[in-house]
CSV table of C-alpha atoms in Angstrom, one decimal:
chain,number,residue,atom,x,y,z
A,30,MET,CA,39.3,30.3,3.4
A,31,LYS,CA,41.5,33.4,4.2
A,32,ASN,CA,38.5,35.7,4.2
A,33,VAL,CA,36.6,33.4,6.6
A,34,PHE,CA,39.6,33.3,8.9
A,35,LEU,CA,39.9,37.1,8.9
A,36,LYS,CA,36.2,37.5,9.5
A,37,TYR,CA,36.2,35.2,12.6
A,38,LYS,CA,39.8,36.0,13.8
A,39,PRO,CA,38.9,38.4,16.7
A,40,TYR,CA,36.2,35.9,17.8
A,41,TYR,CA,38.7,32.9,17.7
A,42,ALA,CA,41.1,34.9,19.9
A,43,GLU,CA,38.4,35.8,22.6
A,44,SER,CA,36.9,32.3,22.5
A,45,LEU,CA,40.2,30.6,23.0
A,46,LYS,CA,41.3,33.0,25.7
A,47,LEU,CA,38.2,32.0,27.7
A,48,ALA,CA,38.0,28.3,26.6
A,49,ILE,CA,41.5,27.0,27.1
A,50,PRO,CA,41.6,27.3,30.9
A,51,VAL,CA,38.0,26.0,31.1
A,52,VAL,CA,39.0,23.1,28.8
A,53,ILE,CA,41.8,22.1,31.3
A,54,SER,CA,39.5,22.7,34.3
A,55,GLN,CA,36.7,20.5,32.7
A,56,LEU,CA,39.3,17.9,31.9
A,57,GLY,CA,40.1,17.7,35.6
A,58,HIS,CA,36.6,16.2,36.3
A,59,THR,CA,37.3,13.5,33.8
A,60,LEU,CA,40.8,12.9,35.0
A,61,VAL,CA,39.5,12.1,38.4
A,62,GLN,CA,37.6,9.1,36.8
A,63,MET,CA,40.3,8.4,34.4
A,64,SER,CA,43.0,8.2,37.1
A,65,ASP,CA,40.7,6.0,39.1
A,66,SER,CA,40.5,3.7,36.2
A,67,ILE,CA,44.2,3.7,35.5
A,68,ILE,CA,45.1,3.0,39.2
A,69,VAL,CA,42.5,0.3,39.6
A,70,GLY,CA,43.2,-1.3,36.2
A,71,HIS,CA,47.0,-1.6,37.0
A,72,PHE,CA,46.9,-2.3,40.7
A,73,ALA,CA,43.6,-4.0,41.4
A,74,GLY,CA,42.7,-6.1,38.3
A,75,THR,CA,40.0,-6.6,35.7
A,76,VAL,CA,37.2,-7.3,38.2
A,77,SER,CA,37.8,-4.0,40.0
A,78,LEU,CA,38.0,-2.2,36.6
A,79,ALA,CA,34.7,-3.6,35.6
A,80,ALA,CA,33.4,-2.5,39.1
A,81,VAL,CA,34.6,1.1,38.3
A,82,SER,CA,32.8,0.9,35.0
A,83,LEU,CA,29.5,-0.1,36.7
A,84,VAL,CA,29.8,2.6,39.3
A,85,ASN,CA,30.6,5.3,36.8
A,86,SER,CA,27.5,4.3,34.8
A,87,LEU,CA,25.3,4.7,37.8
A,88,PHE,CA,27.1,7.7,39.4
A,89,MET,CA,27.3,9.8,36.3
A,90,VAL,CA,23.5,10.5,36.3
A,91,PRO,CA,23.5,12.1,39.8
A,92,LEU,CA,26.8,13.8,38.9
A,93,VAL,CA,25.5,15.5,35.8
A,94,ILE,CA,22.2,16.4,37.6
A,95,GLY,CA,24.2,18.3,40.2
A,96,MET,CA,26.6,19.8,37.6
A,97,GLY,CA,23.8,20.9,35.4
A,98,ILE,CA,21.9,22.7,38.1
A,99,SER,CA,25.2,24.5,39.1
A,100,TYR,CA,25.6,25.5,35.4
A,101,GLY,CA,22.4,27.6,35.7
A,102,LEU,CA,24.4,30.3,37.5
A,103,THR,CA,26.9,31.0,34.7
A,104,PRO,CA,24.7,32.4,31.9
A,105,LEU,CA,22.8,34.6,34.4
A,106,VAL,CA,26.0,36.0,35.9
A,107,ALA,CA,27.4,36.6,32.3
A,108,GLN,CA,24.2,38.3,31.2
A,109,ASN,CA,24.1,40.6,34.3
A,110,ASN,CA,27.8,41.3,34.0
A,111,GLY,CA,27.1,42.4,30.4
A,112,ARG,CA,24.5,44.7,31.8
A,113,ARG,CA,27.0,45.8,34.5
A,114,ASN,CA,24.5,44.8,37.2
A,115,PHE,CA,27.1,43.7,39.8
A,116,LYS,CA,24.7,43.5,42.7
A,117,GLU,CA,22.5,41.0,41.0
A,118,CYS,CA,25.6,38.8,40.4
A,119,GLY,CA,26.2,38.5,44.2
A,120,LEU,CA,22.6,37.8,44.8
A,121,LEU,CA,22.7,35.0,42.3
A,122,LEU,CA,25.8,33.5,44.0
A,123,SER,CA,24.1,33.4,47.4
A,124,ASN,CA,21.1,31.5,45.9
A,125,SER,CA,23.3,29.2,43.8
A,126,LEU,CA,25.4,28.1,46.7
A,127,PHE,CA,22.3,27.3,48.8
A,128,LEU,CA,20.7,25.3,45.9
A,129,ASN,CA,23.9,23.4,45.1
A,130,ILE,CA,24.5,22.3,48.8
A,131,LEU,CA,20.9,21.2,49.0
A,132,THR,CA,21.2,19.4,45.7
A,133,GLY,CA,24.3,17.6,46.8
A,134,ILE,CA,22.6,16.4,50.0
A,135,ILE,CA,19.6,15.2,48.2
A,136,LEU,CA,21.6,13.4,45.6
A,137,PHE,CA,23.7,11.7,48.2
A,138,ALA,CA,20.6,10.5,49.9
A,139,CYS,CA,19.1,9.2,46.6
A,140,ILE,CA,22.3,7.2,45.9
A,141,TYR,CA,22.5,5.9,49.4
A,142,PHE,CA,18.9,4.7,49.7
A,143,GLY,CA,18.1,4.0,46.1
A,144,THR,CA,21.1,3.1,43.9
A,145,MET,CA,22.8,1.0,46.6
A,146,LEU,CA,19.8,-1.2,46.6
A,147,LEU,CA,19.3,-1.1,42.8
A,148,ILE,CA,22.9,-2.2,42.0
A,149,GLY,CA,22.3,-5.8,43.0
A,150,HIS,CA,19.4,-6.2,40.6
A,151,LEU,CA,21.1,-5.3,37.2
A,152,ASP,CA,22.2,-8.7,36.1
A,153,GLN,CA,25.8,-7.9,36.8
A,154,SER,CA,28.6,-10.2,38.0
A,155,PRO,CA,28.3,-10.7,41.8
A,156,GLN,CA,32.1,-10.1,42.1
A,157,VAL,CA,31.7,-6.8,40.4
A,158,VAL,CA,28.7,-5.7,42.5
A,159,LEU,CA,30.6,-6.6,45.8
A,160,GLU,CA,33.5,-4.3,44.8
A,161,ALA,CA,31.3,-1.6,43.4
A,162,LYS,CA,29.2,-0.8,46.5
A,163,PRO,CA,31.8,0.9,48.8
A,164,TYR,CA,33.3,2.8,45.9
A,165,LEU,CA,29.8,4.2,44.9
A,166,LEU,CA,29.1,5.3,48.5
A,167,LEU,CA,32.3,7.3,48.7
A,168,LEU,CA,31.9,8.9,45.3
A,169,SER,CA,28.3,10.0,46.2
A,170,LEU,CA,29.5,11.6,49.4
A,171,SER,CA,32.1,13.6,47.3
A,172,LEU,CA,29.2,15.2,45.4
A,173,ILE,CA,28.6,17.8,48.1
A,174,PRO,CA,32.1,19.4,48.1
A,175,LEU,CA,32.2,19.0,44.3
A,176,LEU,CA,29.1,21.1,43.9
A,177,ILE,CA,30.4,23.7,46.4
A,178,PHE,CA,33.6,24.0,44.3
A,179,ASN,CA,31.5,24.2,41.1
A,180,THR,CA,29.3,27.0,42.5
A,181,PHE,CA,32.3,29.3,43.0
A,182,LYS,CA,33.9,28.1,39.8
A,183,GLN,CA,30.8,28.9,37.7
A,184,PHE,CA,30.5,32.3,39.3
A,185,ALA,CA,34.2,33.2,38.5
A,186,GLU,CA,33.9,31.8,35.0
A,187,GLY,CA,30.7,33.7,34.3
A,188,LEU,CA,32.7,36.9,35.0
A,189,GLY,CA,35.4,35.8,32.7
A,190,PHE,CA,37.9,34.5,35.3
A,191,THR,CA,38.7,31.0,34.1
A,192,LYS,CA,42.4,30.4,35.0
A,193,GLN,CA,42.1,30.0,38.8
A,194,ALA,CA,39.7,27.0,38.6
A,195,MET,CA,42.0,25.5,36.0
A,196,LEU,CA,45.0,25.7,38.4
A,197,ILE,CA,42.9,24.3,41.3
A,198,SER,CA,41.8,21.4,39.2
A,199,ILE,CA,45.3,20.6,38.1
A,200,TRP,CA,46.6,20.4,41.6
A,201,GLY,CA,43.5,18.6,42.7
A,202,ASN,CA,44.2,15.8,40.2
A,203,VAL,CA,47.8,15.6,41.3
A,204,ILE,CA,46.5,15.0,44.9
A,205,ASN,CA,43.9,12.5,43.7
A,206,ILE,CA,46.4,10.4,41.8
A,207,CYS,CA,49.0,10.4,44.6
A,208,LEU,CA,46.5,9.5,47.2
A,209,GLY,CA,44.9,7.0,45.0
A,210,ILE,CA,48.1,5.0,44.4
A,211,ILE,CA,49.0,5.2,48.1
A,212,PHE,CA,45.6,4.0,49.3
A,213,VAL,CA,45.0,1.3,46.6
A,214,LYS,CA,48.5,-0.1,46.6
A,215,GLY,CA,49.1,0.4,50.3
A,216,LEU,CA,52.3,2.5,50.6
A,217,PHE,CA,54.0,4.3,53.5
A,218,GLY,CA,52.4,2.1,56.0
A,219,VAL,CA,48.8,2.4,54.7
A,220,HIS,CA,46.8,-0.8,54.5
A,221,PRO,CA,46.0,-1.7,50.9
A,222,MET,CA,42.4,-0.7,50.3
A,223,GLY,CA,41.8,-1.8,46.8
A,224,ILE,CA,38.9,0.0,44.9
A,225,ARG,CA,37.9,1.8,48.1
A,226,GLY,CA,41.2,3.7,48.0
A,227,VAL,CA,40.3,5.7,44.9
A,228,GLY,CA,37.0,6.5,46.6
A,229,TYR,CA,38.7,8.0,49.5
A,230,SER,CA,41.3,9.9,47.4
A,231,THR,CA,38.4,11.4,45.3
A,232,LEU,CA,36.5,12.5,48.4
A,233,ILE,CA,39.6,14.1,50.0
A,234,ASP,CA,40.6,15.8,46.7
A,235,ARG,CA,37.1,17.4,46.2
A,236,CYS,CA,37.0,18.7,49.7
A,237,ILE,CA,40.3,20.4,49.3
A,238,MET,CA,39.3,21.9,45.9
A,239,ALA,CA,36.0,23.3,47.4
A,240,ILE,CA,37.8,25.0,50.3
A,241,VAL,CA,40.5,26.5,48.0
A,242,MET,CA,38.0,27.8,45.3
A,243,ALA,CA,35.7,29.3,47.8
A,244,ALA,CA,38.6,31.0,49.5
A,245,TYR,CA,39.8,32.4,46.2
A,246,VAL,CA,36.5,34.0,45.3
A,247,LEU,CA,35.6,35.3,48.7
A,248,ARG,CA,39.0,36.8,49.5
A,249,SER,CA,40.1,38.1,46.2
A,250,PRO,CA,39.7,41.9,45.7
A,251,ILE,CA,38.7,41.2,42.0
A,252,PHE,CA,35.2,40.1,43.2
A,253,LYS,CA,34.7,42.7,45.9
A,254,GLU,CA,32.2,44.8,44.0
A,255,TYR,CA,30.1,41.7,43.2
A,256,LEU,CA,30.1,40.3,46.7
A,257,LYS,CA,28.6,43.2,48.5
A,258,SER,CA,25.2,41.6,48.1
A,259,PHE,CA,26.5,38.0,48.9
A,260,ALA,CA,24.8,36.9,52.2
A,261,ILE,CA,22.7,34.0,53.6
A,262,ARG,CA,19.8,36.5,54.2
A,263,ASN,CA,19.6,37.2,50.4
A,264,ILE,CA,18.5,33.7,49.6
A,265,ASP,CA,15.1,34.1,48.1
A,266,ARG,CA,12.6,32.0,46.1
A,267,ILE,CA,12.5,34.3,43.0
A,268,ARG,CA,16.2,34.0,42.2
A,269,GLY,CA,16.2,30.3,43.1
A,270,ILE,CA,13.5,29.7,40.6
A,271,GLN,CA,15.4,31.9,38.0
A,272,ILE,CA,18.5,29.7,38.5
A,273,MET,CA,16.5,26.5,38.3
A,274,LYS,CA,14.8,27.6,35.1
A,275,ILE,CA,18.1,27.3,33.4
A,276,GLY,CA,19.8,24.8,35.7
A,277,ALA,CA,17.1,22.1,35.8
A,278,PRO,CA,16.8,21.8,32.0
A,279,VAL,CA,20.6,21.8,31.6
A,280,ALA,CA,20.7,19.0,34.2
A,281,LEU,CA,18.1,17.1,32.2
A,282,GLN,CA,20.1,17.7,29.0
A,283,TYR,CA,23.2,16.1,30.5
A,284,THR,CA,21.1,13.4,32.2
A,285,PHE,CA,19.6,12.2,29.0
A,286,GLU,CA,23.0,12.0,27.3
A,287,VAL,CA,24.9,10.5,30.2
A,288,SER,CA,22.2,8.1,31.3
A,289,ALA,CA,22.1,6.8,27.7
A,290,PHE,CA,25.8,6.1,27.9
A,291,GLY,CA,25.3,4.6,31.4
A,292,GLY,CA,22.5,2.5,30.1
A,293,ALA,CA,24.9,1.4,27.4
A,294,ALA,CA,27.4,0.3,30.0
A,295,ILE,CA,24.8,-1.8,31.8
A,296,LEU,CA,23.8,-3.4,28.4
A,297,VAL,CA,27.5,-4.2,27.8
A,298,GLY,CA,27.6,-5.7,31.3
A,299,THR,CA,25.0,-8.2,30.3
A,300,ILE,CA,27.3,-9.3,27.4
A,301,GLY,CA,30.3,-10.1,29.6
A,302,LEU,CA,32.9,-8.9,32.0
A,303,VAL,CA,35.7,-8.4,29.5
A,304,PRO,CA,33.5,-6.3,27.1
A,305,GLN,CA,32.4,-4.2,30.1
A,306,ALA,CA,36.0,-3.5,31.1
A,307,ALA,CA,36.8,-2.7,27.5
A,308,HIS,CA,33.8,-0.3,27.4
A,309,GLN,CA,35.2,1.4,30.5
A,310,VAL,CA,38.6,1.8,28.9
A,311,ALA,CA,37.3,3.3,25.6
A,312,ILE,CA,34.6,5.5,27.3
A,313,SER,CA,37.2,6.9,29.7
A,314,LEU,CA,39.3,8.0,26.7
A,315,ALA,CA,36.3,9.4,24.8
A,316,ALA,CA,35.1,11.1,28.0
A,317,MET,CA,38.4,13.0,28.1
A,318,THR,CA,37.9,14.6,24.7
A,319,TYR,CA,34.2,15.2,25.5
A,320,MET,CA,35.1,17.1,28.6
A,321,MET,CA,37.6,19.2,26.7
A,322,ALA,CA,35.0,20.0,24.1
A,323,SER,CA,32.6,20.9,26.9
A,324,GLY,CA,35.2,23.4,28.0
A,325,ILE,CA,34.9,25.1,24.7
A,326,SER,CA,31.1,24.8,25.2
A,327,ALA,CA,31.4,26.6,28.5
A,328,GLY,CA,33.5,29.4,27.0
A,329,SER,CA,30.9,29.8,24.3
A,330,ALA,CA,28.1,30.0,26.9
A,331,ILE,CA,29.9,32.8,28.7
A,332,LYS,CA,30.4,34.9,25.6
A,333,SER,CA,26.9,34.2,24.3
A,334,GLY,CA,25.6,35.3,27.7
A,335,ASN,CA,27.7,38.5,27.6
A,336,TYR,CA,26.6,39.4,24.1
A,337,PHE,CA,23.0,38.4,24.7
A,338,GLY,CA,22.8,40.5,28.0
A,339,ALA,CA,24.4,43.5,26.2
A,340,GLY,CA,22.1,43.1,23.2
A,341,HIS,CA,24.9,42.5,20.6
A,342,HIS,CA,23.2,39.7,18.7
A,343,GLN,CA,25.3,39.8,15.6
A,344,ASN,CA,28.5,39.5,17.7
A,345,LEU,CA,26.7,36.6,19.5
A,346,ARG,CA,26.2,34.7,16.1
A,347,LEU,CA,29.8,35.3,14.9
A,348,SER,CA,31.3,34.3,18.2
A,349,ALA,CA,29.2,31.1,18.3
A,350,ILE,CA,30.2,30.1,14.8
A,351,SER,CA,33.8,30.6,15.8
A,352,ASN,CA,33.3,28.1,18.6
A,353,TYR,CA,31.9,25.6,16.2
A,354,HIS,CA,35.0,26.0,14.0
A,355,ILE,CA,37.3,25.6,17.0
A,356,VAL,CA,35.6,22.4,18.3
A,357,LEU,CA,35.5,20.9,14.8
A,358,VAL,CA,39.3,21.3,14.4
A,359,PHE,CA,39.9,20.0,17.9
A,360,MET,CA,37.7,16.9,17.6
A,361,ALA,CA,39.1,16.1,14.1
A,362,VAL,CA,42.6,16.0,15.7
A,363,THR,CA,41.4,13.7,18.5
A,364,ALA,CA,39.7,11.5,16.0
A,365,LEU,CA,43.0,11.0,14.2
A,366,ILE,CA,44.7,10.2,17.6
A,367,PHE,CA,42.1,7.6,18.5
A,368,THR,CA,42.4,6.0,15.0
A,369,PHE,CA,46.2,5.7,14.9
A,370,GLY,CA,46.6,5.1,18.6
A,371,ARG,CA,43.8,2.6,19.2
A,372,HIS,CA,46.2,-0.2,20.1
A,373,LEU,CA,48.4,1.9,22.3
A,374,LEU,CA,46.0,4.2,24.2
A,375,PRO,CA,44.2,1.3,26.1
A,376,TRP,CA,47.6,0.4,27.7
A,377,ILE,CA,47.3,3.6,29.7
A,378,ILE,CA,44.5,2.0,31.7
A,379,THR,CA,45.0,-1.8,31.5
A,380,SER,CA,47.5,-4.5,30.5
A,381,ASP,CA,44.8,-7.2,29.9
A,382,GLU,CA,45.3,-8.0,26.2
A,383,SER,CA,41.7,-9.4,25.7
A,384,VAL,CA,40.3,-6.1,27.1
A,385,ILE,CA,42.7,-4.0,24.8
A,386,ALA,CA,41.7,-5.9,21.7
A,387,ILE,CA,38.0,-4.9,22.2
A,388,ALA,CA,38.8,-1.5,23.3
A,389,ALA,CA,40.8,-0.8,20.1
A,390,GLN,CA,37.7,-1.6,18.0
A,391,LEU,CA,35.6,0.8,20.1
A,392,LEU,CA,38.1,3.6,19.6
A,393,ILE,CA,37.6,3.4,15.9
A,394,ILE,CA,33.9,4.1,16.5
A,395,ALA,CA,34.8,6.8,19.0
A,396,ALA,CA,36.9,8.4,16.4
A,397,PHE,CA,34.0,8.5,14.0
A,398,PHE,CA,31.6,10.2,16.6
A,399,GLN,CA,34.1,12.9,17.8
A,400,LEU,CA,32.8,15.6,15.5
A,401,PHE,CA,29.3,14.9,16.4
A,402,ASP,CA,30.1,14.8,20.1
A,403,GLY,CA,32.0,18.2,20.0
A,404,THR,CA,29.4,20.0,18.0
A,405,GLN,CA,26.4,18.9,20.0
A,406,VAL,CA,28.0,20.0,23.3
A,407,VAL,CA,29.0,23.3,21.8
A,408,GLY,CA,25.5,23.8,20.5
A,409,LEU,CA,24.1,23.2,23.9
A,410,GLY,CA,26.5,25.8,25.5
A,411,ILE,CA,25.7,28.5,23.0
A,412,LEU,CA,21.9,28.1,23.4
A,413,ARG,CA,22.4,27.9,27.2
A,414,GLY,CA,24.1,31.3,27.1
A,415,MET,CA,21.1,32.8,25.3
A,416,GLY,CA,18.8,31.3,27.9
A,417,ASP,CA,17.4,28.9,25.4
A,418,VAL,CA,17.2,25.5,27.3
A,419,ASN,CA,13.8,23.9,26.9
A,420,ILE,CA,13.8,22.9,23.3
A,421,PRO,CA,17.4,21.7,23.5
A,422,THR,CA,16.3,19.6,26.4
A,423,PHE,CA,13.7,17.9,24.3
A,424,ILE,CA,16.3,17.4,21.5
A,425,THR,CA,18.7,15.6,23.8
A,426,PHE,CA,15.9,13.3,25.0
A,427,LEU,CA,14.9,12.5,21.4
A,428,ALA,CA,18.5,11.9,20.3
A,429,TYR,CA,19.6,9.6,23.1
A,430,TRP,CA,16.5,7.9,24.4
A,431,VAL,CA,14.4,7.6,21.3
A,432,VAL,CA,17.3,7.1,18.8
A,433,GLY,CA,20.6,6.3,20.4
A,434,LEU,CA,20.0,3.7,23.2
A,435,PRO,CA,17.1,1.8,21.5
A,436,VAL,CA,19.2,1.5,18.3
A,437,GLY,CA,22.2,0.4,20.4
A,438,TYR,CA,20.0,-2.3,22.1
A,439,LEU,CA,18.7,-3.4,18.8
A,440,LEU,CA,22.1,-3.7,17.1
A,441,GLY,CA,24.1,-4.9,20.1
A,442,ILE,CA,21.7,-7.3,21.8
A,443,THR,CA,18.9,-8.2,19.4
A,444,PHE,CA,21.2,-8.5,16.3
A,445,LYS,CA,24.1,-9.7,18.5
A,446,LEU,CA,26.7,-7.2,17.2
A,447,GLY,CA,27.8,-7.0,20.9
A,448,VAL,CA,29.5,-4.0,22.3
A,449,ASN,CA,30.2,-2.6,18.8
A,450,GLY,CA,26.5,-2.6,18.1
A,451,VAL,CA,25.8,-0.7,21.3
A,452,TRP,CA,28.3,2.0,20.3
A,453,TYR,CA,26.8,2.3,16.8
A,454,GLY,CA,23.6,3.3,18.4
A,455,LEU,CA,25.3,5.9,20.6
A,456,THR,CA,27.0,7.4,17.5
A,457,LEU,CA,23.6,7.8,15.8
A,458,GLY,CA,22.2,9.5,18.9
A,459,LEU,CA,25.1,12.0,18.9
A,460,ALA,CA,24.7,12.7,15.2
A,461,THR,CA,21.0,13.4,15.8
A,462,ALA,CA,21.7,15.8,18.7
A,463,SER,CA,24.4,17.6,16.8
A,464,ILE,CA,22.3,18.3,13.6
A,465,LEU,CA,19.1,19.3,15.4
A,466,LEU,CA,20.9,21.7,17.9
A,467,PHE,CA,22.7,23.5,15.1
A,468,ILE,CA,19.4,23.9,13.2
A,469,ARG,CA,17.9,25.4,16.4
A,470,PHE,CA,20.9,27.8,16.9
A,471,ASN,CA,20.8,28.9,13.3
A,472,ILE,CA,17.1,29.7,13.4
A,473,ILE,CA,17.3,31.7,16.6
A,474,SER,CA,20.5,33.6,15.8
A,475,LYS,CA,19.3,34.6,12.3
A,476,ASN,CA,16.2,36.1,13.9
A,477,HIS,CA,18.4,38.5,16.1
A,478,ARG,CA,21.5,39.1,14.0
A,479,ASP,CA,20.3,42.3,12.3
A,480,LYS,CA,19.4,43.9,15.5
A,481,THR,CA,22.8,45.4,16.3
A,482,ILE,CA,26.1,46.3,14.8
A,483,PRO,CA,28.9,44.0,15.8
A,484,ILE,CA,31.3,45.9,18.1
A,485,LEU,CA,34.3,43.8,17.3
A,486,ALA,CA,34.0,44.6,13.6
A,487,GLN,CA,34.4,48.3,14.4
A,488,ASP,CA,37.7,47.8,16.3
């Protein structure tokens, strides 16, 4: 064990230095939804909480499509930075910003003209649907500033600057929580808005974050050399396609996973209002640990991209394995927290005892799938940094839509195991993705590891 630690020690250090700020920054995205659930659960009631669950299940697919496309920038910037091609980094930023704004507008239009009509035909409670519609509209509008924020965030993180986005995310969440309470509850002379209040607070928060992140990148002297080629006139089809070749498969990867969980929420909604609210409580808690693991994944993508671009393939393998170690330890800790805190953690979101009783059962299942959830998202990040996105996309489709959701339907609905059965299916899907992605990484990295001498081992 000591020899293993010494072998990977320098890689643990560099991985954690990159990953910790990204973990906190990624957590910020989940905390927006988590704080919305907490505020609504305590100040607006169980029906509104079920509406939040329904909206999140529908909104998450457009959200991850947009986020996935924006992630196409990071490995390309990391690879070109590894080659010290600074001009190309600025050209990529120009094209990514254009693509992400366009994507945000298209996704908003799809939600407004598509999902808003679909929501009334999903066999959900009429009360829940009535409250869900205005919240969904406001969240969809917030996609545009969120993707602008994410463009500059991914650019900075691709160059190894991760702390600034973390700080902006922290302050953004403080603003979101404060405004959410004021709008929902109706404080300081503001008329109580109910669930619409958290929609407005999220929209305002994301606009502020976009402005601050863009100002940081464009005005900081750190990025001066990279931004010499940043201009609207440098938007071109070639680089747009280059970004989309990575971003579109990444968007599909996240879409297959998140849509499976969204589909699970809709399945649970057909079981009953209380199980749906309990699902929202448990999935909100599990999403927090997932997003933290995805921060480790983002860090691994950056280092994989750096080493891949520089041609240091053995370093790439050692760095990647160190990230697997880190995420396994982290998710093991969160599994213990879920297990021993299963009756206390739901109280963060709701005081409804019937909801808490079911959520406690789901947290036991969530504890079991933590290791699979962490390793599959890190596997995706490592492969993304290497530019390998097509086979992993197929793996995610297989895991979630051929295995996870059908098994969840079979166990939960057909065999009447209820919400627990749906979650058993999701766990099997995560396990399938985790194993197949590691096999994929192992095959590719072993093919390259003898090409170069690891530079860290020489230090």
